[in-house]
């Protein structure tokens, strides 16, 4: 059984996993970080989005062994104590969620989008959200939140 | 997912040896196809040999009049490469249309080509640009590489190391995305070179293919109007819930004209 070590939200963690253990299973089941969600489980919906070495990825489509040694950030690692990350705060201010299931993945994806494109147009945001599915909001407030957060993050 | 023995290669030679020593191994590149396939139990390898640590399999460079993209280079890296953007902008554009930004952060050019998905984007560029696929033991011309649906000229245990793209005079790529999956229902890559024009289509048939009639007409006159009235046969094209073969044949002409216009 492979033994893996990685940095998750600035803490070094390790565990024994099967070859087939997915990163999202390691994060949720081994580490108890259940903010990262499994929506479709087929790499369509983006609810499982985390950052690996600073890049947004879908953790339901990565083997845990695949990212052995990597630096992983999940939704739990964003806030600084009680101070939300600008993207989280923007989602709150703009009511960019209803049921909230897609939200952790939306936020992690959105940060990746803004990191690559610090001043995105509305159209660019909408196109970049291709890999995240929300069945409640109609995306409108999500797009507004990302646009507002981008200004804060610049 | 059925379990398997996971192995991490420390060099290309080590990857080849681990593959050869296994009963039924698969190379793992970005995993954007292999992992979902394993999750659906469509495949059951004994071993998975991870290429993720092989830094010398990543990178983009120019050698003479060609852009060399190593096999483990991600779609994001191709899409954002200043070199690719300046020399073959259509190729950078194409890489940015694959999947979504999370997928592009993991998926690789080598993995995409080895898989030869009928709706994959890269095969159209490889074929139209007359690229050469460099493996651990030979060089394969693009015209010989794609042999069928999920089928290539690669032999068992053969590993793509890099792809060499001759720099064209100009090129364009246009695809008609499936409204849900965003995979190309039809994608057309057009490349104009000193040796003439090449046109390659993806999404429409079992694997990427060229359109001779378009190439002849465009070599004579590089203008969308040169092919407007050339009908493409729908024989052998895919029919599914998203598009009939007849509609795909129609889209081949439309997407090719738009690719030239870009």
XYZ file of C-alpha atoms in Angstrom:
416
model
C 0.000 0.000 0.000
C 1.656 3.262 -1.094
C 2.518 5.745 1.601
C 2.111 9.366 0.577
C 3.077 12.709 2.036
C 1.899 16.107 0.918
C 1.343 19.610 2.197
C -2.336 20.416 2.618
C -3.242 23.957 3.642
C 0.335 24.551 4.804
C 0.396 21.450 7.032
C 2.376 18.361 6.193
C 0.156 15.285 6.121
C 0.770 11.668 5.268
C -1.164 8.467 4.954
C -1.296 4.999 3.492
C -3.552 4.760 0.467
C -4.406 2.279 -2.246
C -3.136 2.914 -5.756
C -6.709 3.666 -6.754
C -7.423 6.153 -3.959
C -8.480 9.464 -5.465
C -7.130 12.761 -4.195
C -10.631 13.817 -3.176
C -11.042 10.625 -1.144
C -7.742 11.274 0.600
C -8.775 14.861 1.365
C -12.262 13.986 2.598
C -11.937 10.521 4.114
C -8.357 10.466 5.373
C -7.947 14.117 6.340
C -11.585 14.873 7.226
C -11.583 18.021 5.086
C -15.123 17.712 3.771
C -15.339 21.202 2.263
C -14.146 19.699 -1.015
C -17.250 18.120 -2.531
C -17.898 15.243 -4.890
C -20.668 16.248 -7.260
C -20.702 14.338 -10.520
C -17.632 12.164 -9.904
C -17.020 12.268 -13.671
C -14.861 15.427 -13.911
C -17.691 17.555 -15.296
C -19.016 19.638 -12.408
C -15.957 21.083 -10.663
C -17.315 20.757 -7.100
C -14.108 18.898 -6.200
C -11.757 21.668 -7.372
C -8.628 22.202 -5.254
C -5.251 23.702 -6.026
C -2.203 21.494 -6.566
C 1.078 23.399 -6.716
C -0.912 26.575 -7.269
C -3.029 25.309 -10.159
C -6.754 24.531 -9.986
C -7.474 20.853 -10.636
C -10.367 18.433 -10.261
C -9.501 16.243 -7.298
C -11.974 13.517 -8.315
C -9.854 12.856 -11.388
C -6.447 12.665 -9.746
C -4.972 9.756 -7.894
C -3.764 10.629 -4.422
C -0.464 8.959 -5.282
C -0.290 11.132 -8.388
C 0.218 14.251 -6.239
C 2.498 12.699 -3.632
C 4.855 15.433 -2.471
C 2.728 18.262 -3.857
C 1.417 21.405 -2.229
C -2.371 21.188 -1.992
C -4.796 23.922 -1.008
C -8.464 23.279 -0.262
C -11.342 25.615 0.557
C -10.512 25.221 4.264
C -7.108 26.799 3.686
C -8.309 30.058 2.174
C -9.509 32.140 5.099
C -7.059 33.792 7.466
C -8.717 33.061 10.793
C -12.044 34.870 10.708
C -11.036 36.957 7.705
C -12.376 35.438 4.509
C -10.355 35.309 1.312
C -11.486 38.136 -1.040
C -13.141 35.554 -3.289
C -15.084 34.040 -0.396
C -16.076 37.499 0.803
C -17.218 38.471 -2.688
C -19.358 35.326 -2.949
C -20.924 36.299 0.388
C -21.483 39.940 -0.540
C -22.940 39.161 -3.953
C -25.064 36.235 -2.793
C -23.287 34.017 -5.287
C -24.761 30.818 -3.902
C -28.044 29.252 -3.053
C -27.696 25.637 -1.894
C -23.942 26.033 -1.626
C -22.962 22.596 -2.867
C -20.921 23.852 -5.825
C -19.521 26.812 -3.899
C -16.196 25.420 -2.622
C -15.306 24.288 -6.131
C -16.557 27.550 -7.615
C -14.389 29.571 -5.245
C -11.269 27.477 -5.856
C -11.825 27.569 -9.616
C -12.526 31.310 -9.538
C -9.255 32.009 -7.753
C -7.473 30.021 -10.451
C -9.261 32.017 -13.131
C -8.282 35.353 -11.574
C -4.703 34.239 -10.935
C -4.351 33.574 -14.679
C -6.350 36.617 -15.769
C -6.336 39.383 -13.130
C -8.764 41.613 -15.035
C -11.277 39.299 -16.714
C -14.253 40.554 -18.674
C -17.693 39.188 -17.883
C -17.538 37.048 -21.000
C -14.115 35.669 -20.057
C -15.410 34.768 -16.596
C -18.424 33.003 -18.057
C -16.269 31.037 -20.498
C -13.714 30.178 -17.819
C -16.473 28.762 -15.604
C -17.058 26.042 -18.189
C -15.778 23.396 -15.783
C -18.025 24.356 -12.874
C -21.706 23.552 -12.787
C -24.208 25.332 -10.526
C -27.819 24.207 -10.700
C -29.258 26.964 -8.501
C -28.026 30.422 -9.248
C -28.030 30.795 -12.998
C -24.411 31.937 -12.558
C -25.240 35.640 -12.646
C -24.201 36.471 -9.094
C -21.236 34.123 -9.307
C -19.932 36.097 -12.280
C -20.478 39.367 -10.413
C -18.685 38.009 -7.347
C -15.667 36.905 -9.368
C -15.512 40.245 -11.120
C -15.627 42.066 -7.755
C -13.060 39.745 -6.172
C -10.721 40.239 -9.129
C -10.647 43.966 -8.329
C -9.813 43.195 -4.686
C -7.115 40.692 -5.637
C -5.332 42.946 -8.156
C -12.222 1.493 -9.745
C -10.409 -1.820 -9.642
C -7.157 -1.596 -7.732
C -3.800 -1.765 -9.441
C -0.169 -1.445 -8.533
C 0.863 2.199 -8.735
C 4.445 2.860 -9.784
C 6.227 6.167 -10.188
C 8.874 6.342 -12.892
C 12.096 8.212 -12.136
C 13.317 8.334 -15.753
C 12.117 7.451 -19.232
C 14.170 4.261 -19.136
C 12.694 3.414 -15.751
C 9.171 3.997 -17.096
C 9.810 1.704 -20.073
C 11.284 -0.980 -17.829
C 8.443 -0.825 -15.323
C 5.972 -1.084 -18.196
C 7.803 -4.022 -19.752
C 8.080 -5.841 -16.430
C 4.338 -5.563 -15.787
C 1.660 -7.962 -16.880
C -0.643 -5.289 -18.329
C 0.496 -1.739 -17.584
C -0.697 1.712 -18.577
C 1.344 4.893 -18.661
C -0.228 7.675 -16.605
C 0.369 11.184 -17.997
C -2.107 13.844 -16.842
C -4.766 11.256 -16.099
C -7.609 13.298 -17.547
C -8.757 10.326 -19.613
C -7.166 7.341 -17.890
C -8.489 8.089 -14.389
C -12.130 8.524 -15.524
C -11.774 5.366 -17.631
C -10.509 3.433 -14.615
C -13.282 4.863 -12.443
C -15.852 3.551 -14.893
C -14.151 0.150 -14.886
C -13.695 0.351 -18.636
C -10.114 -0.751 -18.158
C -8.361 -2.922 -15.603
C -4.580 -2.631 -15.803
C -2.326 -4.558 -13.438
C 0.020 -1.598 -13.125
C -0.103 2.144 -13.629
C 3.262 3.751 -14.380
C 3.127 7.448 -13.482
C 5.222 9.770 -15.660
C 4.498 12.820 -13.489
C 8.002 13.165 -12.057
C 9.774 13.199 -15.416
C 10.673 16.883 -15.671
C 12.667 16.249 -18.856
C 9.410 15.193 -20.554
C 7.985 18.703 -20.141
C 8.834 21.837 -22.050
C 8.511 23.782 -25.272
C 11.405 24.884 -27.477
C 12.278 25.898 -31.013
C 14.685 23.869 -33.124
C 15.233 25.360 -36.565
C 11.858 25.828 -38.184
C 9.995 23.601 -35.739
C 8.381 23.957 -32.345
C 9.131 20.963 -30.133
C 6.571 20.208 -27.452
C 7.526 17.483 -25.019
C 4.891 14.864 -24.295
C 4.103 15.764 -20.668
C 3.516 19.430 -21.467
C 0.062 20.464 -20.295
C -2.580 22.108 -22.446
C -2.299 25.163 -20.218
C 1.442 25.380 -20.871
C 0.898 25.225 -24.640
C -1.957 27.719 -24.474
C 0.120 30.234 -22.492
C 3.512 29.667 -24.158
C 4.878 32.893 -25.641
C 6.812 30.808 -28.151
C 3.755 28.904 -29.384
C 1.628 32.059 -29.366
C 4.180 33.865 -31.535
C 5.052 30.997 -33.931
C 1.862 28.912 -34.216
C -0.926 30.943 -32.601
C -3.591 28.550 -33.891
C -1.976 25.749 -31.880
C -1.971 27.838 -28.696
C -5.603 28.731 -29.380
C -6.516 25.071 -29.873
C -4.882 24.072 -26.583
C -7.012 26.693 -24.843
C -10.217 25.124 -26.172
C -9.567 21.695 -24.634
C -11.749 20.789 -21.650
C -11.859 23.478 -18.959
C -9.082 25.302 -17.150
C -8.765 22.608 -14.474
C -8.452 19.903 -17.110
C -5.923 22.000 -19.036
C -3.783 22.224 -15.912
C -3.341 18.431 -15.916
C -4.006 17.059 -19.398
C -0.984 16.593 -21.659
C -0.344 16.590 -25.396
C 1.292 13.158 -25.274
C -1.610 11.661 -23.375
C -4.127 13.144 -25.774
C -2.310 11.854 -28.854
C -1.696 8.382 -27.459
C -5.384 8.098 -26.615
C -6.566 9.260 -30.078
C -10.076 10.055 -28.915
C -12.211 10.686 -32.004
C -13.227 14.069 -30.552
C -9.798 15.098 -29.234
C -8.602 18.476 -30.475
C -4.827 17.963 -30.830
C -4.921 15.296 -33.575
C -6.250 17.858 -36.064
C -3.275 20.145 -35.392
C -0.741 17.331 -35.525
C -2.096 16.136 -38.854
C -2.602 19.546 -40.484
C 0.788 20.868 -39.384
C 2.473 17.670 -40.626
C 4.024 17.136 -37.214
C 6.340 14.297 -36.289
C 5.700 12.200 -33.212
C 8.935 11.222 -31.534
C 8.795 8.105 -29.385
C 11.383 6.218 -27.373
C 12.503 4.296 -30.451
C 11.420 6.070 -33.649
C 9.845 9.041 -35.366
C 6.312 8.664 -36.689
C 4.886 10.987 -39.335
C 1.482 12.406 -38.462
C 0.035 10.826 -41.608
C 0.951 7.383 -40.260
C 0.047 7.960 -36.615
C -3.752 7.990 -36.349
C -5.021 4.573 -37.392
C -8.547 4.429 -35.988
C -10.837 5.105 -33.057
C -8.667 5.155 -29.926
C -6.005 3.535 -32.087
C -2.573 4.748 -33.151
C 0.618 3.435 -34.731
C 2.147 3.192 -31.244
C 3.284 -0.284 -30.345
C 2.795 -1.936 -26.981
C 4.950 -0.164 -24.434
C 6.027 2.568 -26.852
C 6.107 6.016 -25.274
C 5.668 9.417 -26.935
C 8.526 11.701 -25.868
C 7.774 14.821 -27.896
C 6.017 16.248 -30.916
C 7.774 18.373 -33.535
C 5.554 20.938 -35.278
C 6.966 22.622 -38.405
C 6.115 26.326 -38.223
C 3.557 27.129 -40.940
C 3.188 30.378 -42.861
C -0.213 30.665 -41.277
C -2.760 28.410 -39.651
C -6.196 28.454 -38.115
C -8.392 26.230 -35.988
C -12.133 26.395 -35.597
C -14.403 23.929 -33.890
C -18.099 23.552 -33.344
C -18.390 22.561 -29.708
C -20.935 20.173 -28.352
C -23.216 22.458 -26.323
C -22.914 20.238 -23.240
C -19.500 18.561 -23.236
C -17.764 21.257 -25.317
C -15.873 18.547 -27.217
C -15.623 19.389 -30.922
C -18.525 17.902 -32.862
C -16.333 18.964 -35.767
C -12.994 20.747 -35.535
C -10.951 21.876 -38.520
C -7.285 22.820 -38.505
C -5.901 24.485 -41.623
C -2.170 25.035 -42.167
C -0.600 26.952 -45.045
C 3.017 26.034 -45.751
C 5.488 26.469 -48.571
C 4.547 22.916 -49.626
C 0.856 23.702 -49.883
C -2.157 23.697 -47.624
C -3.140 20.864 -45.294
C -6.593 20.523 -43.725
C -7.302 18.070 -40.914
C -10.616 17.327 -39.264
C -11.378 15.957 -35.826
C -14.635 14.970 -34.153
C -16.301 13.825 -37.353
C -14.876 10.374 -37.969
C -13.211 7.526 -36.064
C -9.989 9.541 -35.892
C -8.513 12.707 -37.377
C -8.311 12.769 -41.169
C -7.341 15.096 -44.016
C -9.620 16.498 -46.723
C -7.789 16.249 -50.061
C -10.311 18.254 -52.085
C -10.038 21.193 -49.693
C -6.245 21.015 -49.704
C -6.035 21.062 -53.511
C -8.418 23.996 -53.811
C -6.807 25.989 -50.997
C -3.300 25.357 -52.295
C -4.386 27.003 -55.552
C -6.226 29.824 -53.801
C -6.017 30.363 -50.042
C -9.433 31.818 -49.503
C -12.590 30.460 -47.841
C -14.490 30.954 -51.091
C -12.240 28.419 -52.812
C -13.964 25.557 -50.969
C -17.468 26.940 -50.450
C -18.984 24.673 -53.100
C -16.914 21.556 -52.372
C -19.181 18.948 -50.794
C -17.685 16.533 -48.282
C -19.031 13.000 -48.339
C -20.706 11.846 -45.123
C -19.630 8.258 -45.703
C -17.880 6.877 -42.632
C -18.641 9.919 -40.508
C -20.119 9.551 -37.040
C -23.804 9.799 -36.310
C -24.895 10.230 -32.710
C -27.428 12.062 -30.571
C -25.571 15.322 -31.144
C -25.183 15.373 -34.912
C -25.884 13.209 -37.956
C -23.125 12.242 -40.378
C -24.746 14.522 -42.939
C -24.636 17.478 -40.532
C -21.013 16.732 -39.634
C -20.121 16.705 -43.339
C -21.740 20.114 -43.641
C -19.884 21.417 -40.580
C -16.534 20.279 -42.011
C -16.922 22.808 -44.794
C -18.201 25.587 -42.526
C -15.551 25.102 -39.829
C -12.767 24.936 -42.425
C -13.864 28.193 -44.011
C -14.004 29.843 -40.608
C -10.578 28.447 -39.700
C -9.108 30.168 -42.741
C -10.881 33.373 -41.905
C -9.391 33.575 -38.442
